Each structure stands twice: as C-alpha cells, then as structure tokens.
Coordinates of N, CA and C in Angstrom, one line a residue:
Chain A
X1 N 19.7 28.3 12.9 CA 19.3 27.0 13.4 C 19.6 26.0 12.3
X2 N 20.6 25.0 12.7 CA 21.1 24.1 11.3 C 19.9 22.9 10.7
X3 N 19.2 22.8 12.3 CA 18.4 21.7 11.8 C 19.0 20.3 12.3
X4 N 18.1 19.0 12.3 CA 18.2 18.1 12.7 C 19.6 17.6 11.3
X5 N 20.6 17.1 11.7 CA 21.7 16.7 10.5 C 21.6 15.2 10.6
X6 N 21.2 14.4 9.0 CA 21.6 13.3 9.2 C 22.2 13.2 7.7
X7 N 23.0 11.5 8.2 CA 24.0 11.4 6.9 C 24.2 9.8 6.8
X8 N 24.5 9.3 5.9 CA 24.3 9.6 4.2 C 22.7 10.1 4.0
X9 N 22.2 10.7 3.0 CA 21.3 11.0 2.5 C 20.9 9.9 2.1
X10 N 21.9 9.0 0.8 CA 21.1 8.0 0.5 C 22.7 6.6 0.3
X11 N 21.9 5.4 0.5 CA 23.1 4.7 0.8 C 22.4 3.2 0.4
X12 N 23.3 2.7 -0.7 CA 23.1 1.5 -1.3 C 24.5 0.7 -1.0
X13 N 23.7 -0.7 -0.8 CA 24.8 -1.5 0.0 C 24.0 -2.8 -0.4
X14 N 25.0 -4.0 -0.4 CA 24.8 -5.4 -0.5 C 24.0 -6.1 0.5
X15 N 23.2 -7.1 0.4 CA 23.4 -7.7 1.8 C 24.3 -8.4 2.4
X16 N 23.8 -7.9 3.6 CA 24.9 -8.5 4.3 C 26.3 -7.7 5.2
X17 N 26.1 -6.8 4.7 CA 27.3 -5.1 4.6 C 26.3 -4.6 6.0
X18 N 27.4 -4.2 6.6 CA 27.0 -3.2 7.7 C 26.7 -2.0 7.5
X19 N 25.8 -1.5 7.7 CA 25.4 -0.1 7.6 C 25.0 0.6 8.8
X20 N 25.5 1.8 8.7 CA 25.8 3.1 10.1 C 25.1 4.5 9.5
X21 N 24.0 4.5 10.2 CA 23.3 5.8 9.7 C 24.0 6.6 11.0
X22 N 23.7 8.0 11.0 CA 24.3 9.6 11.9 C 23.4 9.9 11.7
X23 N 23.3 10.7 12.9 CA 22.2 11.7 13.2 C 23.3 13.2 13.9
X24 N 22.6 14.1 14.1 CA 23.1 15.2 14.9 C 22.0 15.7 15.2
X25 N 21.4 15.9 16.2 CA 20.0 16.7 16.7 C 20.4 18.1 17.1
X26 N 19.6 18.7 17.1 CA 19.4 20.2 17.5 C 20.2 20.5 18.7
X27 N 21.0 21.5 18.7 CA 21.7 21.5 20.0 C 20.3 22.1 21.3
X28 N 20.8 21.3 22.6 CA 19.7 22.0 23.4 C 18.9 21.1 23.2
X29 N 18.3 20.0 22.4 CA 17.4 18.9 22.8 C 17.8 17.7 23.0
X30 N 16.5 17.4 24.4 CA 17.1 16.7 25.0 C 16.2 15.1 24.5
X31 N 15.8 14.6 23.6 CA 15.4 13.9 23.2 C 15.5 13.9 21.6
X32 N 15.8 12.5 21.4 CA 16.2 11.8 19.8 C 15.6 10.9 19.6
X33 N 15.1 10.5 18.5 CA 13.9 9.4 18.0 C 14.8 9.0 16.9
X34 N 14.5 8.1 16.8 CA 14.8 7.2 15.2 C 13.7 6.8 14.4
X35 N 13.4 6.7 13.5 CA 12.0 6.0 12.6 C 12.5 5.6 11.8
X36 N 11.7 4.7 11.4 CA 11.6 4.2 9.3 C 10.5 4.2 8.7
X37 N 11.2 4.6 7.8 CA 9.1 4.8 7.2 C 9.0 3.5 5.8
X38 N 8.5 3.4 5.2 CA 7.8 2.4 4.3 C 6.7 2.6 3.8
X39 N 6.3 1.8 2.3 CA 5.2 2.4 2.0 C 4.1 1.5 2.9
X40 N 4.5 0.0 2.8 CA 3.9 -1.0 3.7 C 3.6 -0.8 4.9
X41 N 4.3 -0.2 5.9 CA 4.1 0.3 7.1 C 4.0 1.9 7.6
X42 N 4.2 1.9 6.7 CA 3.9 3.5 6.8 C 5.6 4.5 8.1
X43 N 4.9 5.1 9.5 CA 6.2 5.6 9.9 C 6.1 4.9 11.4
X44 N 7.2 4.3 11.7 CA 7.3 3.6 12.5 C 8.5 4.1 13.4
X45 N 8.2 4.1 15.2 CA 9.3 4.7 16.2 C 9.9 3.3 16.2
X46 N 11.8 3.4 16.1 CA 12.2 2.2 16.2 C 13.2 2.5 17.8
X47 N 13.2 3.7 18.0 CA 13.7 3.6 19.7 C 13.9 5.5 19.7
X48 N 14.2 5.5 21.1 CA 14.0 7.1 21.9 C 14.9 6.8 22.5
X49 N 15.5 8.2 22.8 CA 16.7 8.5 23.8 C 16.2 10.0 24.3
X50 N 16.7 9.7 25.4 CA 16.2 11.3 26.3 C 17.8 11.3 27.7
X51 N 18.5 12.3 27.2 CA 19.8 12.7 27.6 C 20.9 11.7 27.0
X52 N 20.8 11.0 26.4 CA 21.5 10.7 26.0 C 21.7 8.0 25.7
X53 N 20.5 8.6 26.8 CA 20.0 7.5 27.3 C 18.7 6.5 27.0
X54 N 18.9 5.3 26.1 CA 17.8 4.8 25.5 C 16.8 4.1 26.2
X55 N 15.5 5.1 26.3 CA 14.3 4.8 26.8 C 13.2 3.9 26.4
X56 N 13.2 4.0 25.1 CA 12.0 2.9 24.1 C 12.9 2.2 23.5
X57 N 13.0 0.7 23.3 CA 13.7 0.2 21.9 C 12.6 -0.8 21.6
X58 N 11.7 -0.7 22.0 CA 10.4 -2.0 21.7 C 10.3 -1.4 20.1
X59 N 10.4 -0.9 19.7 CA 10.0 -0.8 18.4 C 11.2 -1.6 17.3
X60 N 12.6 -1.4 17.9 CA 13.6 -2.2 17.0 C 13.0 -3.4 16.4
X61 N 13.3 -4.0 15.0 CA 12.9 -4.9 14.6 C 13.6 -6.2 14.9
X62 N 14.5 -5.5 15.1 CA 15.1 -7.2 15.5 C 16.9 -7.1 16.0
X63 N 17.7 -8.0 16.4 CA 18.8 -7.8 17.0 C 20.0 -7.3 16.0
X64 N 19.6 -7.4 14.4 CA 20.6 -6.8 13.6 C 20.6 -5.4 14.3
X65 N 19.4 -4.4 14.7 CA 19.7 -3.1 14.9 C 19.9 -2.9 16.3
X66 N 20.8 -1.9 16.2 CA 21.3 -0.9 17.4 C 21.6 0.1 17.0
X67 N 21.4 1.0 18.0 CA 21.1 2.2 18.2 C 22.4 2.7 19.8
X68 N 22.9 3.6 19.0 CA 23.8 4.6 20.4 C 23.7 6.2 20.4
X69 N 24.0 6.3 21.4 CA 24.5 7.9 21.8 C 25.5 8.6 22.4
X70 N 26.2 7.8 22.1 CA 27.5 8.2 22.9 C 27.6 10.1 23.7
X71 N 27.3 10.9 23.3 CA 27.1 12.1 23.4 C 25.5 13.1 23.0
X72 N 25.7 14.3 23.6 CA 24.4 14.9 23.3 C 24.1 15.2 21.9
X73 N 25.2 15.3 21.0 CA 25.2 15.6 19.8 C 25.2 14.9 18.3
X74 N 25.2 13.5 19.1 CA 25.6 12.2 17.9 C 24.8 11.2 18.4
X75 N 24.1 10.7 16.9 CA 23.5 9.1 17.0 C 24.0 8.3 16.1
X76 N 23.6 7.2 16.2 CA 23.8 6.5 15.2 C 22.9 5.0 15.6
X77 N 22.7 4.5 14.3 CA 21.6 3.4 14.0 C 22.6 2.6 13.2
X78 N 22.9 1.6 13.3 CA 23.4 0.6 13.0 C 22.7 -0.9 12.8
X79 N 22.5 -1.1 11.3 CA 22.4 -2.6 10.9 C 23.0 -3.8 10.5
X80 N 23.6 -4.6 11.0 CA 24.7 -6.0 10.9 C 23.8 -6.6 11.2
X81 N 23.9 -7.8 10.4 CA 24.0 -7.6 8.8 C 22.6 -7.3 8.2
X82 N 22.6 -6.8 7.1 CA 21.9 -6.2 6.7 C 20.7 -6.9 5.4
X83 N 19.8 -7.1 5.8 CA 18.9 -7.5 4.4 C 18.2 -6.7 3.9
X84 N 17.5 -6.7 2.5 CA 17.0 -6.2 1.7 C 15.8 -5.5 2.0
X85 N 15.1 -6.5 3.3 CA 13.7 -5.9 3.9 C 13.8 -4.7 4.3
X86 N 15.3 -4.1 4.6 CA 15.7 -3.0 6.2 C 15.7 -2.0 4.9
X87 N 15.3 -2.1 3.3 CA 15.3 -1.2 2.5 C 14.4 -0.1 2.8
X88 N 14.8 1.5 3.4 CA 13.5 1.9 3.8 C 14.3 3.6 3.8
X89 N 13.2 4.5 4.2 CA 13.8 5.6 4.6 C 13.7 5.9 6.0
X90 N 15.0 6.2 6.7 CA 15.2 6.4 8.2 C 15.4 7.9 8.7
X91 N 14.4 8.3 9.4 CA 14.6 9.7 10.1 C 15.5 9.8 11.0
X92 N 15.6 10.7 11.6 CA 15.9 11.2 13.1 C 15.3 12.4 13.5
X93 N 14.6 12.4 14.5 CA 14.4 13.5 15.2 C 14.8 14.2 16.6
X94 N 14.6 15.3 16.8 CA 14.7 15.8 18.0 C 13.5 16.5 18.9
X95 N 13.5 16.8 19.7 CA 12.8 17.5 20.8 C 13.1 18.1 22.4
X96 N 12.7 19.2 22.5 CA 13.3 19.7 23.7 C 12.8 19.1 25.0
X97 N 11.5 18.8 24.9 CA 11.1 18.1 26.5 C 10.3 17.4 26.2
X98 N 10.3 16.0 25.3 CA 9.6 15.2 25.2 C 9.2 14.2 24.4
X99 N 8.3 13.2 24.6 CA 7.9 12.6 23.7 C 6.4 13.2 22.6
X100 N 5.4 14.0 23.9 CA 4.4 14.7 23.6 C 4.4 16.3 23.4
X101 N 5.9 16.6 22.9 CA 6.5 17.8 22.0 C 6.8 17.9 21.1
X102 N 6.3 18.7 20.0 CA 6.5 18.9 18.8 C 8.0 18.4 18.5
X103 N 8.3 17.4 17.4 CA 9.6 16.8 17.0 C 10.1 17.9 15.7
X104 N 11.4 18.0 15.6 CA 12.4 18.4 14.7 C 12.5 17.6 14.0
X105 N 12.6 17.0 12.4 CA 12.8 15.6 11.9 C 14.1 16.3 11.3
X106 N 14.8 15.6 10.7 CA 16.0 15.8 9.5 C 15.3 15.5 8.3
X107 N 15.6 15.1 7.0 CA 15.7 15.2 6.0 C 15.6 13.5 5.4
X108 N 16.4 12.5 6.3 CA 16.4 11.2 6.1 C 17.4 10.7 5.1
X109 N 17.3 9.8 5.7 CA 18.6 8.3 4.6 C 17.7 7.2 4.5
X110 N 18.0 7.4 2.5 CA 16.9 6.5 2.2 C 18.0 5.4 2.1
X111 N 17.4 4.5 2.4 CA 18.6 3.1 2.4 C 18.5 1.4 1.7
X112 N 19.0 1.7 0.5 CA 18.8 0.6 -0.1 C 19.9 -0.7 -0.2
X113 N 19.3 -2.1 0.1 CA 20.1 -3.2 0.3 C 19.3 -3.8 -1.1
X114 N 20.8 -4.2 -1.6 CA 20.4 -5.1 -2.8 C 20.2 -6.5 -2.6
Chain B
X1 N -5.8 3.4 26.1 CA -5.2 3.5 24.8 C -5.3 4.4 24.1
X2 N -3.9 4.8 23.3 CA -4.5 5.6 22.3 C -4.2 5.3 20.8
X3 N -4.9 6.0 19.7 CA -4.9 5.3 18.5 C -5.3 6.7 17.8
X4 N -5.1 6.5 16.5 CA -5.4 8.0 15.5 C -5.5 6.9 14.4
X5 N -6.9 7.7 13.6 CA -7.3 7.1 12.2 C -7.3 8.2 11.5
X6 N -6.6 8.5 10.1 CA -7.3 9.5 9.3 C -8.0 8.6 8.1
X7 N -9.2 9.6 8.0 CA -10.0 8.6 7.7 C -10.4 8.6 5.4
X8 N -8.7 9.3 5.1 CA -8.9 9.4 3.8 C -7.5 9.4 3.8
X9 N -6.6 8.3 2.6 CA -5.3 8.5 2.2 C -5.1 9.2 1.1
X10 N -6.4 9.9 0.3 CA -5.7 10.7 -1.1 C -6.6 11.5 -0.8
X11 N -6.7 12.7 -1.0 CA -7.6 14.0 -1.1 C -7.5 14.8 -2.4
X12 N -7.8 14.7 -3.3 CA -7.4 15.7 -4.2 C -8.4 16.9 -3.7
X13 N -7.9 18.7 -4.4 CA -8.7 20.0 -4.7 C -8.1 20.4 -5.4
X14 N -8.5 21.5 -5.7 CA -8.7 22.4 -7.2 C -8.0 23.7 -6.0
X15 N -7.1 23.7 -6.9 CA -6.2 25.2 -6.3 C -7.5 26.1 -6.1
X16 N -7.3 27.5 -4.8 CA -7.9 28.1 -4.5 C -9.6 27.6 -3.8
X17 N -9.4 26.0 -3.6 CA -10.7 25.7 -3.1 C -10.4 25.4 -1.7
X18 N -11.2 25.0 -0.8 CA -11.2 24.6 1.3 C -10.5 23.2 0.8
X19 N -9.0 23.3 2.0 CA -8.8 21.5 2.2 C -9.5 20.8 3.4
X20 N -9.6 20.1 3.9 CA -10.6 19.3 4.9 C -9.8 17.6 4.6
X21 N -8.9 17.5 5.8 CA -8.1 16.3 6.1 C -8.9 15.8 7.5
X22 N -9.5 14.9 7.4 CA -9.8 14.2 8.0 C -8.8 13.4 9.2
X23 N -9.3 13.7 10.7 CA -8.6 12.5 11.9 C -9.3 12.5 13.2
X24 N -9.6 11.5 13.4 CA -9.9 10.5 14.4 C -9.3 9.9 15.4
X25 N -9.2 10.7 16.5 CA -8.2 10.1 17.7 C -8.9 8.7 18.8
X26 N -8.2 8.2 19.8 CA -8.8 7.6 20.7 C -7.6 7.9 21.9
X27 N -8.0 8.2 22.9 CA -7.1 8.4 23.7 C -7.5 8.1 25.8
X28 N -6.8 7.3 25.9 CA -7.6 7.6 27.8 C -7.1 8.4 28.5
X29 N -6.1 9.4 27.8 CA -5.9 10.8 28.9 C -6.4 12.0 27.9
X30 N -5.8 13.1 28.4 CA -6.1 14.3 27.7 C -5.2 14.0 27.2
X31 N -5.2 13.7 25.5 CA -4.2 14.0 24.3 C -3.5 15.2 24.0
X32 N -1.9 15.3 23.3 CA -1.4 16.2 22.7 C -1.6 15.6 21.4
X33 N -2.4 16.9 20.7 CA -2.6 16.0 19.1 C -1.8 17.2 18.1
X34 N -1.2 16.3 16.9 CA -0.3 17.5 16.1 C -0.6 17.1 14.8
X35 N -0.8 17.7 14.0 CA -0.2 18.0 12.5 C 1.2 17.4 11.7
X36 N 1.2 17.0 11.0 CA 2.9 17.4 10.4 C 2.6 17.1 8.6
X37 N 3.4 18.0 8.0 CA 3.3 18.0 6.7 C 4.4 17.2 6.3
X38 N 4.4 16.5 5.2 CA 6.0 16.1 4.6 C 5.7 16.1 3.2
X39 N 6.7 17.5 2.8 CA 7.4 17.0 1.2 C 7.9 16.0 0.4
X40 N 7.7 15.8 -0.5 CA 8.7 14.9 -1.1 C 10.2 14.9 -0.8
X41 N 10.9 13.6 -0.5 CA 12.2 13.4 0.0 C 12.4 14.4 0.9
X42 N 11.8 14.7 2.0 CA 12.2 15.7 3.3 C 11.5 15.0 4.8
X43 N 12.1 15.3 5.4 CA 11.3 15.3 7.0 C 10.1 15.6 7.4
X44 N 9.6 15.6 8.3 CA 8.4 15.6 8.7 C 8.3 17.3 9.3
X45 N 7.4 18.2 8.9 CA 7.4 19.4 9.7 C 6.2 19.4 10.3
X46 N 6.5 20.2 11.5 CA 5.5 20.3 12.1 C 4.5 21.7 11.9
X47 N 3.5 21.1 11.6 CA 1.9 22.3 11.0 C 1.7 23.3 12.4
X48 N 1.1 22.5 13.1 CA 0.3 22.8 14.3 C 0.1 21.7 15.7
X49 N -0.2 22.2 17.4 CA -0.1 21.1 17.7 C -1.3 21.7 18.6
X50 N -1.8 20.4 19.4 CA -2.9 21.2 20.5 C -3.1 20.5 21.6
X51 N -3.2 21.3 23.1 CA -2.1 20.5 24.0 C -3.5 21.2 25.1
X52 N -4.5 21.3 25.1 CA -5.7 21.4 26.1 C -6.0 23.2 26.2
X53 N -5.4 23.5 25.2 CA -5.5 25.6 25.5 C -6.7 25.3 24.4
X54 N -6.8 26.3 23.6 CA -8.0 26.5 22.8 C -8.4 25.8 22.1
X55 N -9.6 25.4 21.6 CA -9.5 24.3 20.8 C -9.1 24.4 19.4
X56 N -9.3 25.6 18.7 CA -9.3 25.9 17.7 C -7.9 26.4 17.5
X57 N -7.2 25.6 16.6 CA -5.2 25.7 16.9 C -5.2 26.1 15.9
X58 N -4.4 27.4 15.3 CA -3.9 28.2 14.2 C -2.3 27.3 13.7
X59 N -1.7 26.7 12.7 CA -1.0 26.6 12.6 C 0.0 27.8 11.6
X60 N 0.9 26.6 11.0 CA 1.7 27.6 9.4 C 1.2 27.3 7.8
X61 N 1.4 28.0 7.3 CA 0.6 28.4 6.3 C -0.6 28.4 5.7
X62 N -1.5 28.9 7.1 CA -2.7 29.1 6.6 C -3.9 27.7 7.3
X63 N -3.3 26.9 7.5 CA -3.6 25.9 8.0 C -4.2 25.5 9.9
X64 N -5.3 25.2 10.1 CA -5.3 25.5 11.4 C -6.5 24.1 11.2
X65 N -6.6 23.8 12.8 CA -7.4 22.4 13.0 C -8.3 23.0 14.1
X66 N -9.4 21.8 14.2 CA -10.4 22.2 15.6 C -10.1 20.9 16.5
X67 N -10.0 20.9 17.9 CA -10.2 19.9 18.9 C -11.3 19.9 19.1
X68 N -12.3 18.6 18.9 CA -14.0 18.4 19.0 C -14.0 17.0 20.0
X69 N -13.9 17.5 21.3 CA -13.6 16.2 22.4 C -14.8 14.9 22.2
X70 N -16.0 15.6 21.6 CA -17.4 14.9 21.6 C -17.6 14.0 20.0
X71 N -16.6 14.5 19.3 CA -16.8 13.7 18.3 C -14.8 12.7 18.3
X72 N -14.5 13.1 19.0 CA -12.8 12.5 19.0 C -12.5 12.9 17.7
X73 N -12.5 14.5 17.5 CA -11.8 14.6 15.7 C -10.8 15.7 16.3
X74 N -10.2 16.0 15.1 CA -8.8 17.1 15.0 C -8.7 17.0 13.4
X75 N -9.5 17.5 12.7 CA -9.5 17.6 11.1 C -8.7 18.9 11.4
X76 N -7.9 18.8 9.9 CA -7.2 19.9 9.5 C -7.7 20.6 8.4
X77 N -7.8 21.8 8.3 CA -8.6 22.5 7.0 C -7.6 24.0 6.9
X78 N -8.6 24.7 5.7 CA -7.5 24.8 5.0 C -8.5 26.4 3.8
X79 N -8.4 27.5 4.1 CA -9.4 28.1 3.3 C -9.5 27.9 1.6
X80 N -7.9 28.0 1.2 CA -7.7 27.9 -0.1 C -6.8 27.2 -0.5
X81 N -7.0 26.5 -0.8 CA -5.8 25.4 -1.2 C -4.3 26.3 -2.4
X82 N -2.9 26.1 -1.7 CA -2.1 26.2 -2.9 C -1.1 25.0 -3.9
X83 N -0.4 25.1 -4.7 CA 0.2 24.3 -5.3 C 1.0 23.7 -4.0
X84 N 1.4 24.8 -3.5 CA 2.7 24.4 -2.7 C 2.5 23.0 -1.4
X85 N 1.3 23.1 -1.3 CA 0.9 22.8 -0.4 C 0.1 21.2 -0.4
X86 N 0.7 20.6 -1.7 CA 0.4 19.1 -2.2 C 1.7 18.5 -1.3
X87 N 1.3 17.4 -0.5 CA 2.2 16.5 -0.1 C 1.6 15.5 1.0
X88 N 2.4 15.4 1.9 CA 1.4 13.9 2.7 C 1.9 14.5 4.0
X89 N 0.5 14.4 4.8 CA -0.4 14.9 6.0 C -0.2 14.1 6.9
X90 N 0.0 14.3 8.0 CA 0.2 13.1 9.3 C -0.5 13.5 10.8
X91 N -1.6 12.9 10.8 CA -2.1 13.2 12.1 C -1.5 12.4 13.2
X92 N -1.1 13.4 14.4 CA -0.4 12.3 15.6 C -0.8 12.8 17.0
X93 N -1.0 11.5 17.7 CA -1.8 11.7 19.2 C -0.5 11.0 20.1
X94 N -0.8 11.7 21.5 CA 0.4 11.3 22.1 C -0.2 11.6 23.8
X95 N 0.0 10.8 24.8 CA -0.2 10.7 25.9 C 1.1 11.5 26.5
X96 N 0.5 11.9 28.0 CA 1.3 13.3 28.7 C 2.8 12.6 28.8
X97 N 2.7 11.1 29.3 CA 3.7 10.5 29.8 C 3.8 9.1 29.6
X98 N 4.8 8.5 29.5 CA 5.3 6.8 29.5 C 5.9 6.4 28.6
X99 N 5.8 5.2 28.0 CA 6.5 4.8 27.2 C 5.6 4.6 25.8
X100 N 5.8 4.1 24.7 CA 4.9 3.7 23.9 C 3.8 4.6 23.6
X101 N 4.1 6.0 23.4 CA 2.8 6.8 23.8 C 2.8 7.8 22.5
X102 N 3.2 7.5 21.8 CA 3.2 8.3 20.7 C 2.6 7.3 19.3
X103 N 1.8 8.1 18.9 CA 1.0 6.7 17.6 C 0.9 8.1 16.2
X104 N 1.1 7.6 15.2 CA 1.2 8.2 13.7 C 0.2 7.9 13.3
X105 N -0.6 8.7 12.7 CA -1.8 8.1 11.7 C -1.2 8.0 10.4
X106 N -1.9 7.0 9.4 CA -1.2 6.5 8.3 C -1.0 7.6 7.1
X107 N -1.5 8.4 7.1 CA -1.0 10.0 6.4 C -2.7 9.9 5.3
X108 N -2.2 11.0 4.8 CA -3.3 11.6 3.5 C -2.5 12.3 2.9
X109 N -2.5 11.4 1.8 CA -1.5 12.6 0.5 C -2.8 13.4 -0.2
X110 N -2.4 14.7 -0.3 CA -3.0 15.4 -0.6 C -2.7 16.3 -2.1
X111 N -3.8 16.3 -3.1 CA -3.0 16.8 -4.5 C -4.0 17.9 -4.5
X112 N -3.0 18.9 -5.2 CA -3.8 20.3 -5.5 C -3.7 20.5 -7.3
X113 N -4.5 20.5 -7.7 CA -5.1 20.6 -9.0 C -4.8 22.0 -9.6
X114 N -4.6 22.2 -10.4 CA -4.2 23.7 -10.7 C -5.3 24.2 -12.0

C-alpha cells in the first residue's frame, strides 16, 4: 500500500508565480480532500471530490484557487497568483466511502511564498 | 450543528504515566467521531474511530477513547505514556451525510517527559 502521494514536499516561490500542488490517492478511493493547515487556523477542508467530481469547494479561499481531477488517480490544487498569506502546509487525503470515513492523509507540501 | 472542542492545546506526562486528551463534541445526528495523531512534518493518521457500535473504541498503539452520549465527550487516554507517542492530537466529528459535515478540533500537542 503506497499511501496517499503528494508532490513537491516542499516549494518556495515568489509572489505572484503559479503554483501546482499533486496529489495521487489510494487506488480504490473514491473520495479526495484537500486541506491547509496553519498555525493561525489550525486544519482547514478547502474542497472534496467524490468520483472524481467536486462536491464541497465552500471552503476555497478565494478565486486564485482551483482544484481538478481530471482522473481517479490525480489532483491537483492550483494557486494564480500566488501571495505570501497562501504560505501554509497542504494535505491530501483519501477515503473509500466518504466524508464520515476514516481519511488516508499524505505527508503534505509545505509551501512557502516570499 | 455540529462542533468539536478539545478542551486543552498542550498536555505534558512523564513517560510511563495515563495520557487523558480531552474532546467535546456537539452534534444533531448520531456522530462518527475519530482520533488522528500527527507527527512532526507527516499527515494526519488515523488512532481510532466510533461510528454507534461500542462505546468504548480500542484504537493503535495502545490508545483507545469512550463515547459518553450524556456528557457529549470522546476523551482519548492512554495507560502509559511513550516517547514515541509526543505529537499533536486531533479530535473530529462528522455527520452521516451532506455537505459541510466534517469539523477538526483545534488539536492538543502532547509532550512526554522522559
């Protein structure tokens, strides 16, 4: 079991520079979360996909971010353009049938904007 | 609505003593309430979860919680505390279904004293 894969681990960028986080979820789940965590806010859902298809994005902060899935096996979180606030560490998780099922996290990309 | 308080963000013990993590749910259905441990620079693992079977949920390593419907708690305890087992604690409540239905409690970092 490889585990929830995400990438870069860690990623320092200017403002203003686009940044593209990846995810790979667990093969076989059918639900992906995105989060950021902070010390200020602690861990926060910024949107859910369940088949491939985004269900929650009320948590996104704002129109720089999106979020896709093109496939069962790939995400990605995308910020244009990028400020210094979006400095944070970003999960992904997975799960097999839910939102009120135990999640798989990855490891995270801590992401710093100068 | 539902909401989760833990109701301490640092806990220190003395290796080989009881841990006792404190959480306080609020919820208008029958809750799924979970655990999750996180290391430093890693993902979120899941401890234990408890989904209306027994109340008393055995997790991993040694760690298990009580569901107390009368007092709205789910503390996590802990017979002997080890080194390994310093890191930050996350209590989370979640509704059967919908959107928006999943809430984080703000964590308890937890230090074991050697």
């Amino acid at each position: 079991d490889a585990g929830v894969i995400q990438s870069p681990r860690h990623e320092v960028t200017e403002m203003g520079q686009e940044v593209t986080l990846r995810c790979k979820p667990i093969s076989g789940h059918d639900y992906l979360f995105w989060y950021r965590q902070t010390m200020m806010r602690g861990l926060e859902l910024l949107i859910y996909f369940n088949n491939n298809v985004p269900i929650d994005d009320s948590g996104m902060p704002e129109d720089r971010f999106s979020a896709k899935m093109p496939n069962a096996s790939f995400s990605t979180l995308k910020i244009q353009p990028s400020e210094p606030r979006d400095s944070a560490v970003y999960f992904c998780a997975s799960s097999l049938a839910g939102v009120n099922q135990p999640q798989h996290f990855g490891d995270g990309t801590r992401l710093s904007i100068l | 609505a539902q909401s989760v308080t833990q109701l301490d963000s640092h806990v220190s013990v003395s290796e080989g003593t009881p841990v006792l993590l404190r959480c306080n749910y609020s919820s208008s259905y029958s809750p799924s309430l979970f655990w999750y441990v996180q290391h430093p620079n890693k993902g979120l693992q899941l401890l234990l979860k408890y989904t209306s079977a027994a109340t008393l949920v055995k997790g991993i390593n040694g760690f298990e919680a009580e569901f107390k419907k009368s007092e709205t708690s789910f503390h996590l305890t802990k017979p002997s505390a080890h080194m390994s087992d310093a890191a930050e604690y996350f209590c989370v409540v979640s509704a059967p279904t919908g959107a928006n239905n999943l809430f984080f409690g703000t964590g308890t970092r937890l230090t074991v004293i050697p």
